Tab-separated table of C-alpha atoms and ligand atoms in Angstrom:
chain	number	residue	atom	x	y	z
A	499	MET	CA	0.000	0.000	0.000
A	500	GLU	CA	2.806	2.417	0.794
A	501	THR	CA	4.124	2.121	-2.732
A	502	VAL	CA	0.836	3.334	-4.214
A	503	TRP	CA	0.392	6.925	-5.353
A	504	VAL	CA	-1.550	8.886	-7.968
A	505	GLN	CA	-0.700	12.244	-9.535
A	506	SER	CA	-2.312	14.403	-12.200
A	507	LEU	CA	0.233	15.924	-14.581
A	508	GLY	CA	-2.207	18.301	-16.243
A	509	SER	CA	-5.993	18.556	-16.394
A	510	GLY	CA	-7.989	20.564	-18.924
A	511	SER	CA	-8.043	21.715	-22.526
A	512	ALA	CA	-4.264	22.349	-22.481
A	513	GLY	CA	-3.459	18.680	-21.836
A	514	ASN	CA	-4.514	15.774	-19.675
A	515	ALA	CA	-2.393	13.058	-18.069
A	516	LEU	CA	-2.595	11.146	-14.809
A	517	VAL	CA	-0.155	8.597	-13.371
A	518	PHE	CA	-1.217	5.735	-11.099
A	519	HIS	CA	1.833	4.065	-9.536
A	520	ALA	CA	1.871	0.797	-7.625
A	521	GLY	CA	4.792	-1.422	-6.680
A	522	GLY	CA	7.388	0.186	-8.935
A	523	ARG	CA	5.197	0.127	-12.057
A	524	ALA	CA	2.706	2.665	-13.369
A	525	VAL	CA	-0.119	3.245	-15.815
A	526	LEU	CA	-0.726	6.534	-17.576
A	527	ILE	CA	-4.287	7.701	-18.206
A	528	ASP	CA	-4.225	9.959	-21.289
A	529	HIS	CA	-1.102	11.345	-22.926
A	530	GLY	CA	-2.073	14.967	-23.503
A	531	ILE	CA	1.270	16.348	-22.284
A	532	SER	CA	4.591	16.200	-24.082
A	533	PRO	CA	6.930	13.215	-23.620
A	534	ARG	CA	9.435	15.626	-22.072
A	535	ALA	CA	6.945	16.798	-19.454
A	536	LEU	CA	6.040	13.177	-18.730
A	537	ARG	CA	9.711	12.168	-18.399
A	538	THR	CA	10.373	15.070	-16.034
A	539	ALA	CA	7.376	14.233	-13.854
A	540	LEU	CA	8.210	10.524	-13.672
A	541	ALA	CA	11.892	11.203	-12.935
A	542	ILE	CA	10.917	13.086	-9.756
A	543	HIS	CA	9.598	9.729	-8.517
A	544	GLY	CA	12.612	7.766	-9.809
A	545	LEU	CA	10.578	6.382	-12.720
A	546	ALA	CA	10.975	6.428	-16.503
A	547	PRO	CA	8.502	5.910	-19.381
A	548	ALA	CA	9.830	2.322	-19.605
A	549	ASP	CA	8.233	1.712	-16.186
A	550	LEU	CA	4.750	2.192	-17.674
A	551	ASP	CA	2.733	-1.029	-17.991
A	552	ALA	CA	0.042	0.616	-20.120
A	553	ILE	CA	-1.123	3.915	-21.586
A	554	LEU	CA	-4.906	4.233	-21.312
A	555	ILE	CA	-6.567	6.654	-23.715
A	556	THR	CA	-10.059	7.942	-22.906
A	557	HIS	CA	-10.735	9.393	-26.372
A	558	GLU	CA	-8.996	10.863	-29.394
A	559	HIS	CA	-9.370	14.613	-28.684
A	560	THR	CA	-6.029	16.430	-28.908
A	561	ASP	CA	-5.902	17.438	-25.250
A	562	HIS	CA	-5.801	13.719	-24.384
A	563	VAL	CA	-3.434	12.368	-27.053
A	564	HIS	CA	-1.194	15.315	-27.935
A	565	GLY	CA	2.016	13.621	-26.713
A	566	LEU	CA	1.108	10.059	-27.638
A	567	ARG	CA	2.797	9.696	-31.025
A	568	ALA	CA	6.185	10.862	-29.722
A	569	GLY	CA	5.650	9.153	-26.373
A	570	LEU	CA	5.247	5.757	-28.020
A	571	LEU	CA	8.877	5.984	-29.122
A	572	THR	CA	10.052	5.898	-25.506
A	573	THR	CA	8.043	2.922	-24.233
A	574	ALA	CA	6.891	-0.406	-25.637
A	575	CYS	CA	3.849	-0.747	-23.379
A	576	PRO	CA	0.381	-1.418	-24.792
A	577	VAL	CA	-2.088	1.376	-25.556
A	578	VAL	CA	-5.512	0.606	-24.076
A	579	GLY	CA	-8.795	2.092	-25.244
A	580	THR	CA	-12.158	1.241	-26.716
A	581	GLU	CA	-12.156	-0.082	-30.275
A	582	GLY	CA	-13.478	3.225	-31.600
A	583	THR	CA	-10.855	5.277	-29.786
A	584	LEU	CA	-7.966	3.046	-30.861
A	585	ALA	CA	-9.051	3.344	-34.499
A	586	HIS	CA	-8.409	7.102	-34.271
A	587	LEU	CA	-4.961	6.912	-32.670
A	588	PRO	CA	-1.583	7.172	-34.402
A	589	THR	CA	0.931	4.356	-34.664
A	590	THR	CA	-0.613	1.965	-32.209
A	591	ARG	CA	-0.680	-0.989	-34.613
A	592	GLY	CA	0.553	-4.173	-32.933
A	593	ARG	CA	0.381	-2.727	-29.448
A	594	SER	CA	-3.225	-1.717	-28.967
A	595	LEU	CA	-5.410	-3.543	-26.478
A	596	VAL	CA	-9.154	-3.189	-26.823
A	597	ALA	CA	-11.008	-2.500	-23.585
A	598	GLY	CA	-14.607	-3.565	-24.075
A	599	PRO	CA	-17.149	-1.399	-22.234
A	600	GLY	CA	-17.444	-2.573	-18.652
A	601	GLN	CA	-15.054	-5.480	-19.170
A	602	SER	CA	-12.005	-5.813	-16.966
A	603	LEU	CA	-8.587	-6.184	-18.520
A	604	ALA	CA	-5.635	-7.581	-16.547
A	605	ILE	CA	-2.175	-6.189	-17.271
A	606	GLY	CA	0.511	-7.045	-14.723
A	607	THR	CA	-0.986	-6.221	-11.319
A	608	TRP	CA	-3.527	-3.849	-12.899
A	609	GLU	CA	-7.221	-4.406	-13.322
A	610	ILE	CA	-8.436	-1.929	-15.923
A	611	THR	CA	-12.092	-1.275	-16.754
A	612	ALA	CA	-13.270	1.060	-19.514
A	613	LEU	CA	-16.484	2.887	-18.601
A	614	PRO	CA	-18.337	4.268	-21.643
A	615	VAL	CA	-19.293	7.939	-21.450
A	616	SER	CA	-21.326	10.364	-23.564
A	617	HIS	CA	-19.060	12.886	-25.333
A	618	ASP	CA	-18.587	14.091	-28.898
A	619	ALA	CA	-15.830	11.607	-29.763
A	620	ALA	CA	-15.828	8.224	-31.542
A	621	ALA	CA	-16.209	5.903	-28.542
A	622	PRO	CA	-15.135	7.779	-25.405
A	623	SER	CA	-14.677	6.147	-22.016
A	624	GLY	CA	-13.495	6.794	-18.506
A	625	PHE	CA	-11.375	4.249	-16.676
A	626	SER	CA	-11.460	2.529	-13.323
A	627	VAL	CA	-8.032	1.147	-12.414
A	628	ALA	CA	-7.138	-1.021	-9.433
A	629	SER	CA	-3.876	-2.464	-8.125
A	630	HIS	CA	-2.472	-3.435	-4.728
A	631	GLY	CA	-5.965	-3.126	-3.221
A	632	VAL	CA	-6.398	0.526	-4.281
A	633	ARG	CA	-8.918	1.734	-6.862
A	634	CYS	CA	-8.920	5.035	-8.742
A	635	THR	CA	-11.690	5.985	-11.181
A	636	VAL	CA	-11.164	8.762	-13.727
A	637	LEU	CA	-14.115	10.309	-15.581
A	638	THR	CA	-13.512	13.421	-17.663
A	639	ASP	CA	-15.072	14.652	-20.888
A	640	LEU	CA	-18.661	13.517	-20.447
A	641	GLY	CA	-21.852	15.466	-20.970
A	642	GLU	CA	-24.037	13.431	-18.644
A	643	ARG	CA	-23.857	10.694	-16.030
A	644	SER	CA	-22.483	7.352	-17.117
A	645	GLY	CA	-24.775	4.641	-15.796
A	646	MET	CA	-22.035	2.054	-15.654
A	647	ALA	CA	-19.616	4.264	-13.728
A	648	GLY	CA	-21.601	4.766	-10.521
A	649	GLU	CA	-20.660	1.515	-8.837
A	650	TYR	CA	-16.987	2.032	-9.716
A	651	LEU	CA	-17.053	5.554	-8.280
A	652	ALA	CA	-18.620	4.241	-5.092
A	653	ALA	CA	-15.921	1.569	-4.762
A	654	SER	CA	-13.006	3.947	-5.426
A	655	ASP	CA	-10.403	5.202	-2.972
A	656	LEU	CA	-9.737	8.198	-5.224
A	657	LEU	CA	-12.407	9.689	-7.489
A	658	VAL	CA	-11.322	11.940	-10.343
A	659	ILE	CA	-14.312	13.580	-11.968
A	660	GLU	CA	-14.828	16.410	-14.397
A	661	ALA	CA	-16.203	19.699	-13.037
A	662	ASN	CA	-15.786	21.569	-16.313
A	663	HIS	CA	-17.856	24.694	-15.931
A	664	ASP	CA	-20.175	26.778	-13.853
A	665	ALA	CA	-23.442	26.763	-15.816
A	666	ALA	CA	-24.115	30.485	-15.274
A	667	MET	CA	-20.551	31.486	-16.189
A	668	LEU	CA	-20.824	29.434	-19.384
A	669	ARG	CA	-24.192	31.012	-20.279
A	670	SER	CA	-23.018	34.583	-19.723
A	671	GLY	CA	-19.443	34.036	-20.902
A	672	PRO	CA	-17.684	34.977	-24.145
A	673	TYR	CA	-18.017	31.681	-26.067
A	674	PRO	CA	-20.085	31.678	-29.289
A	675	ALA	CA	-23.575	30.208	-28.991
A	676	HIS	CA	-22.765	26.976	-30.843
A	677	LEU	CA	-19.827	26.259	-28.526
A	678	LYS	CA	-21.900	27.036	-25.428
A	679	SER	CA	-24.581	24.576	-26.477
A	680	ARG	CA	-22.004	21.912	-27.401
A	681	ILE	CA	-20.358	22.154	-23.958
A	682	ALA	CA	-23.689	22.133	-22.100
A	683	SER	CA	-25.109	19.254	-24.192
A	684	GLY	CA	-25.284	15.599	-23.179
A	685	ARG	CA	-22.234	14.974	-25.371
A	686	GLY	CA	-20.235	17.869	-23.932
A	687	HIS	CA	-18.857	18.402	-20.449
A	688	LEU	CA	-20.186	18.082	-16.891
A	689	SER	CA	-20.933	21.289	-14.990
A	690	ASN	CA	-19.946	21.702	-11.345
A	691	ASP	CA	-23.545	21.084	-10.251
A	692	GLN	CA	-23.926	17.996	-12.441
A	693	ALA	CA	-20.731	16.498	-11.008
A	694	GLY	CA	-21.790	17.295	-7.443
A	695	THR	CA	-25.332	15.954	-7.672
A	696	TRP	CA	-24.092	12.773	-9.388
A	697	LEU	CA	-21.490	12.160	-6.689
A	698	GLY	CA	-24.104	12.930	-4.037
A	699	ASP	CA	-26.435	10.311	-5.506
A	700	VAL	CA	-23.628	7.747	-5.777
A	701	LEU	CA	-22.084	8.366	-2.356
A	702	GLY	CA	-25.006	9.752	-0.374
A	703	GLY	CA	-25.649	6.452	1.377
A	704	SER	CA	-22.250	6.539	3.063
A	705	SER	CA	-21.354	9.125	5.679
A	706	ALA	CA	-17.602	8.548	5.311
A	707	PRO	CA	-15.779	11.572	3.880
A	708	ARG	CA	-14.399	11.027	0.385
A	709	LEU	CA	-11.565	12.630	-1.507
A	710	VAL	CA	-12.538	13.833	-4.990
A	711	TRP	CA	-10.228	15.445	-7.497
A	712	LEU	CA	-12.118	17.899	-9.701
A	713	ALA	CA	-10.726	17.657	-13.227
A	714	HIS	CA	-10.826	19.399	-16.612
A	715	LEU	CA	-11.868	22.809	-15.218
A	716	SER	CA	-12.513	25.419	-17.902
A	717	GLN	CA	-10.188	28.403	-17.700
A	718	THR	CA	-12.927	30.705	-19.028
A	719	ASN	CA	-16.091	29.285	-17.486
A	720	ASN	CA	-14.982	28.114	-14.049
A	721	ARG	CA	-12.777	28.910	-11.060
A	722	PRO	CA	-11.223	26.371	-8.664
A	723	GLY	CA	-12.969	27.902	-5.641
A	724	VAL	CA	-16.325	28.052	-7.452
A	725	ALA	CA	-16.032	24.386	-8.476
A	726	VAL	CA	-15.059	23.162	-5.004
A	727	GLU	CA	-17.887	25.081	-3.375
A	728	ALA	CA	-20.543	24.046	-5.909
A	729	VAL	CA	-19.622	20.353	-5.869
A	730	THR	CA	-19.495	20.272	-2.067
A	731	ARG	CA	-22.882	21.987	-1.828
A	732	ALA	CA	-24.586	19.894	-4.516
A	733	ALA	CA	-23.330	16.617	-3.024
A	734	SER	CA	-24.205	17.551	0.552
A	735	ALA	CA	-27.880	17.736	-0.424
A	736	SER	CA	-27.730	13.908	-0.596
A	737	GLY	CA	-25.784	13.626	2.647
A	738	ALA	CA	-22.416	12.929	1.014
A	739	ASP	CA	-19.340	14.376	2.739
A	740	LEU	CA	-17.022	15.201	-0.159
A	741	ARG	CA	-13.546	16.664	0.167
A	742	PRO	CA	-13.014	18.032	-3.331
A	743	VAL	CA	-9.690	19.388	-4.559
A	744	ALA	CA	-9.536	21.213	-7.908
A	745	LEU	CA	-6.664	19.962	-10.051
A	746	PRO	CA	-4.313	22.528	-11.586
A	747	ARG	CA	-4.864	22.884	-15.338
A	748	ARG	CA	-1.322	23.227	-16.654
A	749	GLN	CA	0.760	21.909	-13.782
A	750	ALA	CA	1.231	18.692	-11.913
A	751	GLY	CA	-1.196	18.357	-9.039
A	752	PRO	CA	-0.708	16.942	-5.582
A	753	VAL	CA	0.569	13.400	-5.066
A	754	TRP	CA	-2.099	11.295	-3.366
A	755	ARG	CA	-1.217	8.279	-1.243
A	756	PRO	CA	-3.877	6.030	0.333
A	757	THR	CA	-2.524	6.768	3.798
A	758	ASP	CA	-2.832	10.566	3.391
A	759	PRO	CA	-5.257	12.365	5.717
A	760	LEU	CA	-8.249	13.849	3.912
A	761	PRO	CA	-8.071	17.554	3.086
A	762	SER	CA	-10.551	19.900	4.755
A	763	GLY	CA	-11.846	20.928	1.348
A	764	THR	CA	-11.154	24.608	1.911
A	765	ALA	CA	-8.073	24.918	-0.326
A	766	PRO	CA	-9.068	24.847	-3.993
A	767	ILE	CA	-5.514	24.133	-5.168
A	768	PRO	CA	-2.779	22.918	-2.828
A	769	ARG	CA	-0.186	25.183	-4.433
A	770	GLN	CA	2.613	24.210	-2.129
A	771	MET	CA	2.388	20.690	-3.541
A	772	SER	CA	2.258	21.555	-7.220
A	773	LEU	CA	5.312	21.814	-9.374
A	774	SER	CA	5.967	23.334	-12.750
A	775	LEU	CA	6.504	21.139	-15.754
A	776	PRO	CA	7.870	22.162	-19.114
A	777	THR	CA	5.006	22.591	-21.561
A	778	ALA	CA	6.893	21.636	-24.722
B	14	ZN	ZN1	-10.661	17.018	-22.872
B	15	ZN	ZN1	-12.916	15.643	-25.258
């Protein structure tokens, strides 16, 4: 258990990547940052891209695959995604592993489950990943609740969920009308309130406090403090005690270990724990 940790290396339209480490090996969820940024982040933990057992790709949008083509040159590990996602990825021939919706895939010590989501991509999914008795579920880029994901969220030690926008900020913000309606649609992105009410419904039966990382925040239509407050409030209506932390958009976020005490939920971004990564 003490060798388990999770860290976001970027979360949002500028690039998404999250590392789940267990027992000296790791999986990467999305490769939206450059290989150099990934190498730098792994090296801080004494790891290299060769220590990855798998690269999981949620969908083919650039902010999730930007670094993949170059990154594949530095590791031989399989690329995991749904059939539709893999068909849209570069240079994965011979090393792609199809994750059927809701089916568990075993790679090394990892149990990997793709959870289909509604988003304007070919066949997008979130992932629930477990190893060494610890489960982390990552759901970003979805316009509405994913029916299959609820039980995985409830069973997770760390929940990473999109809180993309504040609905009122999006409505009154500078985006053109077609973009506003795409983001707010069922194939767009979850608002703070949608994320909070969903988590409240999933976790409301349990009074135990839960750590939630809020992911993929919009720079224009959200603020870390607004997201934390809205998700906490929306979830508390169902009796859930959430301890949300908003992930930094362009920087590595905090390192979570299962033995860490829960945050109070008052600090939107734990700045003292974030570190700068090169962006190119
Ligand atoms: Zn995205
Ligand atoms: Zn997307």
